[in-house]
Tab-separated table of C-alpha atoms in Angstrom:
chain	number	residue	atom	x	y	z
A	11	MET	CA	-3.113	-49.242	138.925
A	12	THR	CA	-6.288	-50.958	137.357
A	13	ARG	CA	-9.780	-50.867	137.749
A	14	THR	CA	-12.911	-53.333	137.087
A	15	PRO	CA	-14.518	-52.459	133.991
A	16	VAL	CA	-17.894	-50.884	134.145
A	17	PRO	CA	-20.946	-51.298	131.839
A	18	ALA	CA	-20.566	-49.456	128.361
A	19	GLY	CA	-21.575	-45.931	128.638
A	20	ARG	CA	-21.051	-45.669	132.338
A	21	TRP	CA	-18.706	-43.078	133.777
A	22	ARG	CA	-15.427	-44.645	135.348
A	23	SER	CA	-14.547	-42.936	138.854
A	24	VAL	CA	-11.157	-42.199	139.725
A	25	ARG	CA	-10.752	-42.797	143.353
A	26	SER	CA	-7.136	-42.876	144.478
A	27	ARG	CA	-5.107	-39.845	145.221
A	28	GLY	CA	-2.429	-40.985	142.708
A	29	ALA	CA	-5.004	-40.958	140.050
A	30	VAL	CA	-6.520	-37.676	141.134
A	31	ALA	CA	-2.949	-36.091	141.020
A	32	ALA	CA	-2.352	-37.491	137.854
A	33	ALA	CA	-5.445	-36.136	136.306
A	34	THR	CA	-4.841	-32.775	137.588
A	35	VAL	CA	-1.492	-32.558	136.069
A	36	VAL	CA	-2.699	-33.999	132.613
A	37	LEU	CA	-5.792	-31.588	132.606
A	38	ALA	CA	-3.682	-28.564	133.548
A	39	ALA	CA	-1.468	-29.451	130.658
A	40	ILE	CA	-4.100	-29.763	127.829
A	41	VAL	CA	-5.458	-26.465	128.085
A	42	PRO	CA	-6.061	-24.879	125.867
A	43	GLY	CA	-6.679	-28.226	123.813
A	44	ALA	CA	-7.241	-31.714	124.882
A	45	ASP	CA	-4.995	-33.398	122.473
A	46	VAL	CA	-1.722	-31.717	123.622
A	47	ALA	CA	-1.194	-34.798	125.675
A	48	LEU	CA	-1.685	-37.333	122.920
A	49	GLY	CA	1.538	-37.402	121.233
A	50	ASP	CA	2.941	-33.832	120.081
A	51	GLN	CA	5.552	-31.521	121.546
A	52	ARG	CA	5.564	-27.795	120.816
A	53	THR	CA	8.963	-26.146	121.097
A	54	SER	CA	10.255	-22.415	120.760
A	55	ALA	CA	13.893	-21.541	120.915
A	56	GLU	CA	15.282	-18.073	121.311
A	57	LEU	CA	18.564	-17.854	119.283
A	58	ALA	CA	21.173	-15.128	118.918
A	59	TYR	CA	22.796	-14.469	115.661
A	60	THR	CA	25.393	-12.072	114.062
A	61	CYS	CA	24.322	-10.960	110.699
A	62	ALA	CA	26.847	-9.268	108.043
A	63	PHE	CA	24.833	-6.427	106.518
A	64	PRO	CA	26.693	-4.395	103.813
A	65	ALA	CA	27.809	-1.538	106.602
A	66	GLY	CA	28.784	-4.099	109.303
A	67	PRO	CA	27.649	-6.825	111.326
A	68	HIS	CA	24.459	-6.575	113.763
A	69	PRO	CA	23.169	-8.701	116.559
A	70	VAL	CA	19.743	-10.371	115.654
A	71	LYS	CA	17.351	-12.085	117.793
A	72	VAL	CA	15.629	-15.125	115.925
A	73	GLN	CA	13.045	-17.293	117.494
A	74	VAL	CA	12.059	-20.801	116.001
A	75	ALA	CA	8.597	-22.362	117.024
A	76	ALA	CA	7.359	-25.822	115.835
A	77	ARG	CA	5.283	-28.848	116.706
A	78	PHE	CA	7.139	-32.103	116.488
A	79	PRO	CA	5.949	-35.741	117.421
A	80	ALA	CA	6.800	-36.448	121.059
A	81	ARG	CA	8.326	-39.851	120.019
A	82	ALA	CA	8.399	-41.784	116.458
A	83	ALA	CA	9.382	-45.029	115.241
A	84	THR	CA	12.204	-45.857	112.906
A	85	GLY	CA	11.337	-45.336	109.080
A	86	ALA	CA	8.461	-43.122	110.016
A	87	ALA	CA	8.495	-39.538	108.671
A	88	ILE	CA	8.831	-36.924	111.107
A	89	ARG	CA	7.117	-33.524	109.826
A	90	PRO	CA	7.884	-30.412	111.674
A	91	ALA	CA	4.562	-28.470	111.497
A	92	GLU	CA	3.389	-25.080	112.218
A	93	VAL	CA	7.150	-23.610	111.717
A	94	THR	CA	7.473	-20.026	112.432
A	95	THR	CA	10.723	-18.281	112.440
A	96	SER	CA	10.582	-14.779	113.824
A	97	VAL	CA	13.413	-12.406	113.274
A	98	THR	CA	13.898	-9.084	115.104
A	99	LEU	CA	16.220	-6.564	113.803
A	100	PRO	CA	17.673	-3.878	115.813
A	101	GLU	CA	17.484	-0.272	114.750
A	102	ALA	CA	20.815	-0.086	113.444
A	103	ALA	CA	20.032	-2.803	110.807
A	104	VAL	CA	16.613	-1.237	110.039
A	105	ALA	CA	18.576	2.078	109.326
A	106	GLU	CA	20.554	0.153	106.477
A	107	LEU	CA	17.330	-0.695	104.882
A	108	THR	CA	15.713	2.776	105.262
A	109	GLY	CA	18.924	4.106	103.774
A	110	LEU	CA	18.095	2.390	100.495
A	111	ARG	CA	14.996	4.541	100.658
A	112	ALA	CA	12.878	1.418	101.801
A	113	ALA	CA	9.595	2.118	103.478
A	114	THR	CA	8.288	-1.524	103.629
A	115	THR	CA	10.061	-4.835	103.208
A	116	GLY	CA	9.392	-8.724	103.068
A	117	ALA	CA	11.720	-11.391	104.138
A	118	THR	CA	12.790	-14.829	103.089
A	119	THR	CA	14.577	-16.754	105.855
A	120	ARG	CA	16.734	-19.951	104.887
A	121	LEU	CA	17.669	-21.782	108.052
A	122	THR	CA	20.108	-24.412	107.995
A	123	THR	CA	19.284	-27.129	110.531
A	124	GLU	CA	21.413	-29.986	111.564
A	125	VAL	CA	19.619	-33.407	112.182
A	126	ALA	CA	21.778	-35.914	114.144
A	127	GLN	CA	21.393	-39.464	115.603
A	128	ASN	CA	23.973	-41.870	116.997
A	129	GLY	CA	26.588	-39.815	115.781
A	130	ALA	CA	25.675	-39.497	112.224
A	131	ALA	CA	24.164	-36.262	110.885
A	132	ALA	CA	22.212	-34.515	107.880
A	133	GLN	CA	21.335	-31.289	106.866
A	134	ALA	CA	17.906	-29.773	105.975
A	135	LEU	CA	17.114	-26.450	104.742
A	136	TRP	CA	14.017	-24.878	106.316
A	137	LEU	CA	12.606	-21.910	103.998
A	138	GLY	CA	10.169	-19.329	105.512
A	139	THR	CA	8.576	-16.060	103.858
A	140	ALA	CA	7.593	-13.217	105.840
A	141	PRO	CA	4.973	-10.714	104.691
A	142	SER	CA	5.928	-7.018	104.310
A	143	VAL	CA	6.130	-4.733	107.443
A	144	PRO	CA	6.705	-1.131	107.760
A	145	LEU	CA	10.115	0.280	108.728
A	146	THR	CA	8.850	3.219	110.562
A	147	SER	CA	8.552	1.764	114.006
A	148	PRO	CA	11.008	2.544	116.706
A	149	GLY	CA	12.930	-0.240	118.417
A	150	GLY	CA	13.558	-2.470	115.130
A	151	ALA	CA	11.246	-4.461	112.972
A	152	VAL	CA	10.228	-8.302	113.452
A	153	PHE	CA	9.390	-10.558	110.651
A	154	ARG	CA	7.213	-13.465	111.160
A	155	ALA	CA	8.234	-16.178	108.496
A	156	THR	CA	6.190	-19.408	108.018
A	157	GLY	CA	6.654	-22.365	105.601
A	158	ASP	CA	6.588	-26.009	104.986
A	159	VAL	CA	10.136	-27.723	105.947
A	160	PRO	CA	11.440	-30.959	104.964
A	161	THR	CA	10.658	-34.308	106.645
A	162	VAL	CA	12.977	-36.295	108.422
A	163	THR	CA	13.384	-40.241	108.836
A	164	ALA	CA	15.323	-41.944	111.354
A	165	ASN	CA	16.921	-45.401	110.364
A	166	SER	CA	17.871	-46.573	114.031
A	167	PRO	CA	16.392	-46.266	117.586
A	168	GLY	CA	17.896	-43.426	119.836
A	169	ASP	CA	17.241	-39.890	120.446
A	170	LEU	CA	16.995	-37.731	117.280
A	171	THR	CA	18.002	-33.943	117.687
A	172	ILE	CA	17.350	-30.975	115.391
A	173	THR	CA	19.517	-28.013	115.915
A	174	ALA	CA	19.509	-24.565	114.176
A	175	ALA	CA	22.683	-23.589	112.405
A	176	GLY	CA	23.342	-20.991	109.755
A	177	LEU	CA	20.935	-18.404	108.543
A	178	THR	CA	20.365	-16.382	105.581
A	179	LEU	CA	18.004	-13.517	105.472
A	180	GLU	CA	16.826	-12.116	102.102
A	181	PHE	CA	14.853	-8.798	101.845
A	182	ARG	CA	12.820	-7.363	99.318
A	183	PRO	CA	12.582	-3.467	100.070
A	184	VAL	CA	10.163	-1.380	98.716
A	185	THR	CA	10.154	2.558	98.495
A	186	THR	CA	7.264	5.094	99.557
A	187	GLU	CA	6.340	5.104	95.949
A	188	GLY	CA	5.785	1.328	95.789
A	189	GLY	CA	8.674	0.907	93.516
A	190	ALA	CA	11.754	-1.254	94.052
A	191	THR	CA	15.281	-0.145	96.010
A	192	ASP	CA	18.458	-0.339	94.291
A	193	PRO	CA	19.587	-2.799	94.904
A	194	ALA	CA	16.052	-4.765	94.496
A	195	THR	CA	17.337	-7.574	96.987
A	196	LEU	CA	19.528	-7.786	99.964
A	197	SER	CA	20.837	-11.052	101.098
A	198	VAL	CA	22.490	-11.139	104.486
A	199	PRO	CA	24.202	-14.195	105.971
A	200	CYS	CA	23.997	-14.816	109.628
A	201	THR	CA	26.080	-17.019	111.823
A	202	PRO	CA	25.242	-18.233	115.358
A	203	ALA	CA	26.578	-15.864	118.163
A	204	PRO	CA	29.566	-17.499	120.029
A	205	GLY	CA	28.523	-20.008	122.643
A	206	ALA	CA	24.937	-20.040	121.310
A	207	LYS	CA	23.216	-23.289	121.611
A	208	GLY	CA	20.505	-23.768	118.831
A	209	LEU	CA	18.494	-27.071	119.855
A	210	LEU	CA	15.195	-26.951	118.451
A	211	ALA	CA	13.871	-30.257	119.367
A	212	THR	CA	14.782	-33.693	120.611
A	213	VAL	CA	12.525	-36.685	119.305
A	214	PRO	CA	13.005	-40.201	120.896
A	215	ILE	CA	13.039	-42.750	118.259
A	216	GLY	CA	11.751	-46.403	119.032
A	217	THR	CA	12.041	-49.817	117.017
A	218	ALA	CA	9.321	-50.200	114.497
A	219	SER	CA	7.428	-53.235	114.202
A	220	SER	CA	8.700	-53.808	110.850
A	221	SER	CA	10.845	-51.421	108.551
A	222	PRO	CA	9.828	-50.324	105.252
A	223	ALA	CA	11.911	-51.085	102.260
A	224	PRO	CA	13.657	-48.439	100.745
A	225	THR	CA	12.648	-47.044	97.649
A	226	PRO	CA	14.565	-44.932	95.025
A	227	SER	CA	13.040	-41.673	96.077
A	228	THR	CA	14.189	-42.364	99.817
A	229	SER	CA	17.099	-44.532	99.488
A	230	ALA	CA	18.858	-45.855	102.619
A	231	THR	CA	22.078	-45.805	100.957
A	232	ALA	CA	22.286	-42.088	99.677
A	233	PRO	CA	21.181	-38.830	101.083
A	234	ALA	CA	17.637	-37.715	99.809
A	235	ALA	CA	17.133	-34.458	98.393
A	236	GLY	CA	16.831	-31.641	100.931
A	237	GLY	CA	20.021	-31.947	102.864
A	238	ALA	CA	23.607	-33.361	103.022
A	239	SER	CA	24.782	-36.028	105.471
A	240	ARG	CA	27.822	-37.327	107.510
A	241	GLY	CA	28.732	-40.363	109.256
A	242	THR	CA	27.668	-43.736	107.713
A	243	PRO	CA	24.929	-43.213	104.901
A	244	GLU	CA	22.815	-46.264	106.286
A	245	SER	CA	22.587	-44.525	109.887
A	246	ALA	CA	22.385	-40.900	108.881
A	247	PRO	CA	18.631	-39.332	109.094
A	248	ARG	CA	17.144	-38.981	105.591
A	249	ILE	CA	15.862	-35.810	104.701
A	250	ALA	CA	12.983	-35.299	102.448
A	251	PRO	CA	11.746	-31.799	100.978
A	252	PRO	CA	8.329	-30.640	101.502
A	253	LYS	CA	5.699	-31.244	99.039
A	254	ALA	CA	4.976	-28.452	96.490
A	255	ALA	CA	2.948	-25.770	97.933
A	256	ALA	CA	-0.575	-25.454	97.550
A	257	ALA	CA	-2.132	-22.106	96.038
A	258	PRO	CA	-2.056	-19.394	98.458
A	259	ALA	CA	-5.119	-19.001	100.476
A	260	THR	CA	-7.024	-15.891	99.807
A	261	ALA	CA	-6.814	-12.806	102.177
A	262	ALA	CA	-8.021	-13.455	105.718
A	263	PRO	CA	-10.376	-11.277	107.619
A	264	LYS	CA	-9.754	-9.795	110.870
A	265	CYS	CA	-10.165	-12.377	113.645
A	266	GLN	CA	-9.034	-11.047	116.968
A	267	GLY	CA	-9.824	-13.347	119.684
A	268	ASP	CA	-10.786	-12.724	123.272
A	269	THR	CA	-8.005	-11.710	125.691
A	270	THR	CA	-10.179	-12.129	128.585
A	271	ASP	CA	-10.982	-15.607	128.676
A	272	PRO	CA	-8.261	-18.284	129.139
A	273	LEU	CA	-10.399	-20.895	127.398
A	274	ALA	CA	-10.800	-18.760	124.231
A	275	LEU	CA	-9.528	-19.571	120.759
A	276	ALA	CA	-9.456	-17.932	117.336
A	277	ALA	CA	-8.877	-19.566	114.127
A	278	TYR	CA	-8.964	-19.548	110.433
A	279	THR	CA	-10.909	-21.848	108.254
A	280	THR	CA	-11.405	-22.276	104.536
A	281	GLY	CA	-12.666	-25.228	102.121
A	282	TYR	CA	-14.716	-26.180	99.181
A	283	SER	CA	-18.427	-27.158	98.856
A	284	ASN	CA	-19.184	-29.455	96.052
A	285	VAL	CA	-22.800	-28.654	95.054
A	286	THR	CA	-24.245	-31.594	93.098
A	287	LYS	CA	-26.477	-29.634	90.812
A	288	MET	CA	-23.703	-26.815	90.112
A	289	GLY	CA	-21.236	-29.663	88.718
A	290	ASN	CA	-18.412	-27.989	90.391
A	291	ALA	CA	-16.827	-27.060	93.642
A	292	SER	CA	-17.276	-23.416	95.295
A	293	LEU	CA	-14.724	-21.867	97.612
A	294	ILE	CA	-15.429	-21.155	100.661
A	295	PRO	CA	-13.490	-18.078	101.606
A	296	VAL	CA	-11.086	-17.913	104.542
A	297	PHE	CA	-13.460	-16.958	107.717
A	298	CYS	CA	-12.920	-16.341	111.333
A	299	SER	CA	-14.299	-18.716	114.181
A	300	LYS	CA	-14.378	-17.684	117.810
A	301	VAL	CA	-14.582	-20.572	120.315
A	302	VAL	CA	-14.708	-20.828	124.104
A	303	GLN	CA	-13.656	-24.288	125.194
A	304	GLY	CA	-15.715	-25.996	127.746
A	305	PRO	CA	-14.252	-27.862	130.739
A	306	ASN	CA	-12.241	-31.169	129.968
A	307	GLN	CA	-14.406	-33.934	131.228
A	308	LEU	CA	-12.112	-37.114	132.413
A	309	LYS	CA	-13.986	-40.379	131.397
A	310	ARG	CA	-10.953	-42.466	132.135
A	311	ILE	CA	-7.492	-42.544	133.279
A	312	GLU	CA	-5.111	-45.112	134.047
A	313	VAL	CA	-1.420	-44.311	134.991
A	314	ARG	CA	1.034	-47.280	135.900
A	315	PRO	CA	4.743	-48.027	134.885
A	316	GLY	CA	4.915	-48.054	131.192
A	317	VAL	CA	1.145	-47.237	130.671
A	318	PHE	CA	-0.649	-43.785	130.358
A	319	GLU	CA	-4.291	-44.311	129.338
A	320	LEU	CA	-6.549	-41.245	128.885
A	321	HIS	CA	-10.196	-40.607	127.553
A	322	LEU	CA	-11.464	-37.062	127.649
A	323	LEU	CA	-14.801	-35.460	126.640
A	324	GLN	CA	-14.927	-31.786	125.627
A	325	ASN	CA	-17.857	-29.578	124.748
A	326	SER	CA	-17.243	-26.094	123.276
A	327	ALA	CA	-19.073	-23.407	121.941
A	328	GLY	CA	-18.409	-21.037	118.958
A	329	ARG	CA	-19.461	-18.454	116.336
A	330	LEU	CA	-18.561	-16.860	113.067
A	331	ASP	CA	-17.188	-13.274	113.004
A	332	TYR	CA	-17.057	-11.216	109.722
A	333	GLN	CA	-16.841	-7.778	110.381
A	334	GLY	CA	-19.140	-8.306	113.506
A	335	ARG	CA	-21.773	-10.289	111.883
A	336	ALA	CA	-22.068	-14.102	112.396
A	337	GLN	CA	-21.336	-15.024	108.629
A	338	THR	CA	-18.587	-16.131	106.333
A	339	PRO	CA	-17.308	-13.484	103.949
A	340	PRO	CA	-18.948	-13.433	100.644
A	341	GLY	CA	-17.521	-15.793	98.008
A	342	PRO	CA	-18.121	-16.448	94.328
A	343	ALA	CA	-20.163	-19.324	92.932
A	344	THR	CA	-20.811	-20.273	89.208
A	345	PHE	CA	-23.662	-22.748	88.327
A	346	LEU	CA	-26.185	-23.283	85.464
A	347	THR	CA	-29.858	-21.714	85.227
A	348	PHE	CA	-32.525	-23.130	83.012
A	349	GLY	CA	-30.050	-26.060	82.765
A	350	PHE	CA	-27.702	-24.180	80.372
A	351	MET	CA	-27.330	-20.750	81.054
A	352	PRO	CA	-23.950	-19.885	83.060
A	353	THR	CA	-24.750	-17.907	85.941
A	354	THR	CA	-22.454	-16.246	88.658
A	355	ALA	CA	-23.387	-15.213	91.953
A	356	THR	CA	-21.985	-14.247	95.370
A	357	MET	CA	-22.805	-16.685	98.315
A	358	THR	CA	-22.643	-16.089	101.917
A	359	LEU	CA	-23.354	-18.470	104.880
A	360	GLU	CA	-25.155	-16.853	107.639
A	361	ALA	CA	-25.221	-18.371	111.178
A	362	THR	CA	-28.560	-18.343	112.854
A	363	GLY	CA	-27.221	-19.749	116.299
A	364	PRO	CA	-24.021	-20.767	117.854
A	365	LEU	CA	-21.764	-23.453	116.882
A	366	SER	CA	-21.482	-26.747	118.825
A	367	ILE	CA	-18.206	-28.501	119.204
A	368	GLU	CA	-17.932	-31.919	120.858
A	369	SER	CA	-14.754	-33.526	121.144
A	370	ASP	CA	-14.095	-37.429	122.220
A	371	LEU	CA	-10.304	-38.137	122.450
A	372	ASN	CA	-9.041	-41.317	123.335
A	373	ASN	CA	-5.456	-41.959	123.857
A	374	THR	CA	-5.932	-45.602	124.784
A	375	ALA	CA	-7.909	-46.551	121.555
A	376	GLY	CA	-5.478	-44.123	119.511
A	377	HIS	CA	-8.478	-42.160	118.180
A	378	GLY	CA	-10.373	-38.793	118.399
A	379	GLU	CA	-13.599	-37.685	117.171
A	380	THR	CA	-14.712	-33.934	116.881
A	381	TYR	CA	-18.394	-33.192	115.696
A	382	ILE	CA	-19.184	-29.459	114.949
A	383	ARG	CA	-22.732	-28.593	114.623
A	384	ALA	CA	-23.575	-25.163	112.883
A	385	PRO	CA	-27.162	-23.709	111.863
A	386	LEU	CA	-26.120	-21.996	108.555
A	387	VAL	CA	-28.606	-20.242	105.949
A	388	LEU	CA	-27.209	-19.790	102.274
A	389	HIS	CA	-27.920	-16.442	100.989
A	390	ILE	CA	-27.238	-15.423	97.334
A	391	SER	CA	-26.575	-12.037	95.725
A	392	ASP	CA	-24.829	-10.141	92.936
A	393	VAL	CA	-26.422	-12.562	90.519
A	394	LYS	CA	-25.291	-12.412	86.587
A	395	VAL	CA	-26.863	-14.683	84.099
A	396	ASN	CA	-24.577	-15.020	80.909
A	397	GLY	CA	-23.119	-11.737	82.146
A	398	THR	CA	-26.292	-9.925	82.482
A	399	PRO	CA	-27.139	-8.760	85.970
A	400	LEU	CA	-30.267	-10.507	87.449
A	401	ASP	CA	-31.855	-8.457	90.332
A	402	VAL	CA	-32.711	-10.961	93.292
A	403	GLY	CA	-33.098	-8.567	96.020
A	404	PRO	CA	-31.599	-8.483	99.420
A	405	ASN	CA	-33.130	-11.640	100.853
A	406	CYS	CA	-32.520	-14.347	98.645
A	407	ARG	CA	-31.880	-17.369	100.676
A	408	THR	CA	-32.615	-20.823	101.766
A	409	THR	CA	-35.871	-21.414	103.425
A	410	GLY	CA	-33.685	-22.509	106.555
A	411	PRO	CA	-30.271	-23.737	107.311
A	412	VAL	CA	-28.504	-26.238	105.282
A	413	TYR	CA	-28.656	-29.620	106.956
A	414	SER	CA	-26.922	-33.125	107.435
A	415	THR	CA	-28.264	-36.355	108.776
A	416	ASP	CA	-26.973	-36.177	112.433
A	417	PRO	CA	-25.311	-39.341	113.875
A	418	ASP	CA	-27.073	-38.812	117.112
A	419	PRO	CA	-30.949	-39.643	116.394
A	420	ALA	CA	-32.143	-37.177	119.112
A	421	ARG	CA	-30.506	-34.269	117.405
A	422	ASN	CA	-31.432	-35.139	113.761
A	423	THR	CA	-33.665	-32.080	113.432
A	424	LYS	CA	-32.715	-31.238	109.997
A	425	ASP	CA	-31.639	-27.747	110.929
A	426	HIS	CA	-27.824	-27.737	111.044
A	427	LEU	CA	-24.957	-29.183	109.381
A	428	VAL	CA	-22.526	-31.624	110.836
A	429	LEU	CA	-18.670	-31.674	110.113
A	430	LEU	CA	-16.568	-34.482	111.348
A	431	GLY	CA	-12.966	-34.193	112.061
A	432	GLU	CA	-10.936	-37.519	112.803
A	433	LEU	CA	-7.649	-37.744	114.812
A	434	LYS	CA	-5.613	-40.946	114.593
A	435	LYS	CA	-2.387	-42.309	116.138
A	436	GLY	CA	-0.470	-44.196	113.292
A	437	ALA	CA	1.733	-47.330	113.863
A	438	ASP	CA	4.769	-44.618	114.517
A	439	THR	CA	2.707	-43.229	117.405
A	440	VAL	CA	2.292	-39.887	115.558
A	441	TRP	CA	-1.113	-38.229	115.874
A	442	ARG	CA	-2.621	-37.010	112.433
A	443	GLY	CA	-5.828	-35.574	111.488
A	444	TYR	CA	-8.132	-33.009	113.023
A	445	SER	CA	-8.401	-31.641	116.557
A	446	LEU	CA	-10.015	-28.301	117.891
A	447	SER	CA	-6.457	-27.147	119.393
A	448	ARG	CA	-4.323	-28.257	116.202
A	449	GLY	CA	-6.782	-27.732	113.369
A	450	GLY	CA	-6.874	-30.127	110.111
A	451	PRO	CA	-9.679	-31.451	107.708
A	452	LEU	CA	-13.341	-31.710	108.488
A	453	ASP	CA	-15.788	-33.468	106.201
A	454	GLY	CA	-19.538	-33.477	105.774
A	455	SER	CA	-22.540	-33.806	103.500
A	456	VAL	CA	-25.487	-31.556	103.505
A	457	THR	CA	-28.776	-30.946	101.869
A	458	ILE	CA	-29.658	-27.259	100.612
A	459	PRO	CA	-33.229	-26.382	101.142
A	460	PRO	CA	-35.462	-24.697	98.639
A	461	PHE	CA	-34.767	-20.947	98.298
A	462	THR	CA	-37.271	-17.937	99.116
A	463	GLY	CA	-37.255	-14.132	98.911
A	464	CYS	CA	-35.514	-13.978	95.690
A	465	GLY	CA	-36.384	-11.698	93.033
A	466	VAL	CA	-37.744	-8.200	92.500
A	467	GLY	CA	-41.299	-7.803	90.963
A	468	GLU	CA	-41.289	-11.446	90.263
A	469	ASP	CA	-40.447	-14.609	92.225
A	470	LEU	CA	-37.235	-16.292	91.153
A	471	SER	CA	-36.885	-18.397	94.165
A	472	PRO	CA	-38.066	-21.479	91.968
A	473	LEU	CA	-35.239	-20.960	89.511
A	474	PHE	CA	-32.506	-21.143	92.277
A	475	THR	CA	-34.085	-23.967	94.015
A	476	ALA	CA	-34.261	-25.865	90.639
A	477	SER	CA	-30.409	-25.082	90.050
A	478	VAL	CA	-28.905	-25.300	93.611
A	479	SER	CA	-31.198	-26.944	96.194
A	480	GLY	CA	-31.193	-30.742	96.954
A	481	PRO	CA	-28.954	-33.439	98.804
A	482	ALA	CA	-25.803	-34.976	98.857
A	483	ASN	CA	-23.369	-31.950	98.575
A	484	THR	CA	-20.444	-32.689	100.097
A	485	VAL	CA	-18.241	-29.854	102.244
A	486	LYS	CA	-14.637	-30.262	102.912
A	487	GLN	CA	-13.033	-27.799	105.408
A	488	ASN	CA	-9.481	-27.004	106.513
A	489	GLN	CA	-9.068	-25.322	109.970
A	490	GLY	CA	-5.888	-23.632	110.892
A	491	ALA	CA	-4.117	-23.978	114.275
A	492	PRO	CA	-5.933	-21.597	116.581
A	493	CYS	CA	-4.518	-18.989	118.474
A	494	ALA	CA	-5.114	-19.168	122.153
A	495	SER	CA	-5.917	-15.476	122.585
A	496	GLY	CA	-6.934	-15.772	126.409
A	497	ILE	CA	-3.359	-17.043	127.391
A	498	GLU	CA	-0.315	-14.307	127.492
A	499	ASP	CA	2.269	-16.789	126.695
A	500	ASP	CA	2.691	-17.737	122.914
A	501	PRO	CA	5.476	-20.274	122.754
A	502	ALA	CA	4.463	-21.602	119.494
A	503	GLN	CA	3.732	-18.337	118.037
A	504	LEU	CA	0.247	-19.278	116.730
A	505	CYS	CA	-0.962	-15.496	117.739
A	506	THR	CA	-0.048	-12.127	116.520
A	507	ALA	CA	0.865	-9.333	118.706
A	508	ASP	CA	-2.917	-8.306	118.805
A	509	LYS	CA	-4.350	-11.938	119.305
A	510	GLN	CA	-5.238	-13.009	115.647
A	511	PRO	CA	-4.270	-16.204	114.231
A	512	THR	CA	-1.039	-16.741	112.414
A	513	THR	CA	-1.904	-19.806	110.620
A	514	ILE	CA	-4.184	-19.087	107.383
A	515	PRO	CA	-4.992	-22.636	105.809
A	516	THR	CA	-5.395	-23.515	102.367
A	517	PRO	CA	-8.578	-24.978	101.072
A	518	LEU	CA	-8.572	-29.084	100.537
A	519	ARG	CA	-10.875	-30.631	97.862
């Protein structure tokens, strides 16, 4: 089904019943995010295991959720993302932990996965860490483990399957008094229940236009670090361990999403702001954003054998939420006053209006853009100059919002910052980058206006204007995968039980 092109900027109508039906299916599939149809598959598998606790075996329920590419090319690295392993212990197993006088315990999961293709296979170890949970709730205990996992590279075309195999649970019990139990750790091996099927995902692999030459670190004739292989070495999928983890994110504030609106999202974001006059980067603490997605606007669709072209627009609105206030959590900053005096302060970004989020996702062009516009005023408090407190009062702030040069001339009003997130489809057909429904990096550059209201008894505003204000200050933020709080089902396990995001991102420089 083809159409006659129309002039640029004009909407292309969808006239045939077949196209309307296809559009309806596509639009239904992409809630709560317009990019879900653009190359990813979210999977969730419920598995049954038998775990050998010291007093005897116990049945344990395990759910593994992750995001995989819908397809990939030979030689392209497949990176499972947003991997969550949820383990539910029955009361009898919890009783063995409380028998050690444990009041709480964290857990580490070690899940062996088998990666197979065309009769050859390799093993990859998925590690996850779950925070401590209380052991007092009736009905058992649930541990939600997350962590980066190895990448997989297929050497030939054909379906690649990833299947769960053996599992080891490692507990770190803590007593009511806060001390370690005896023993301090408990390692429990688990095996799949008889007849259990542990398929986690199937990724079709197509022929790449050109195959990368093997390198010493990813040899095509020997298994890479991260797993063993069977079958011919040349045909077995290659496993590469995850990169070293970044520094852990700071504690995340409460971020409970709206459960009454099916288009509601809640997400954590963090990052750095490189203030030019400070000469260093200031951390933007993990903060909460709550978003209501606008309707998807279908700009173009073409569906015919072997062709699926889709171009969508979406306008959404959001707000910051920190303890009921439209701001980020207070965060530390360091700069120089008088050009040489080391000064520390607490900085807070306060929103003076809603966030505007505009997404343009084009499957045909293999590209997506999301512009986020936010009116944010910078506040400074708790100032110390060379270790000595300096009273700046409660209203030390910029005269207006920090602002960017807006790419839309009609909106270049110098009263909001602009962040851009880009989504691109690689030669291996895998989408990488940012979209509202998957998170990712956002970049921008802002001008910090002069300060006002600083000082008690004397005007200190010129001091901060000279030390902080000015143009060309870069901002880089990293949004985690959001919780679709308005949808009851959560197969990807991106929400806690009370509808807060499970993904807490780490800041990027």
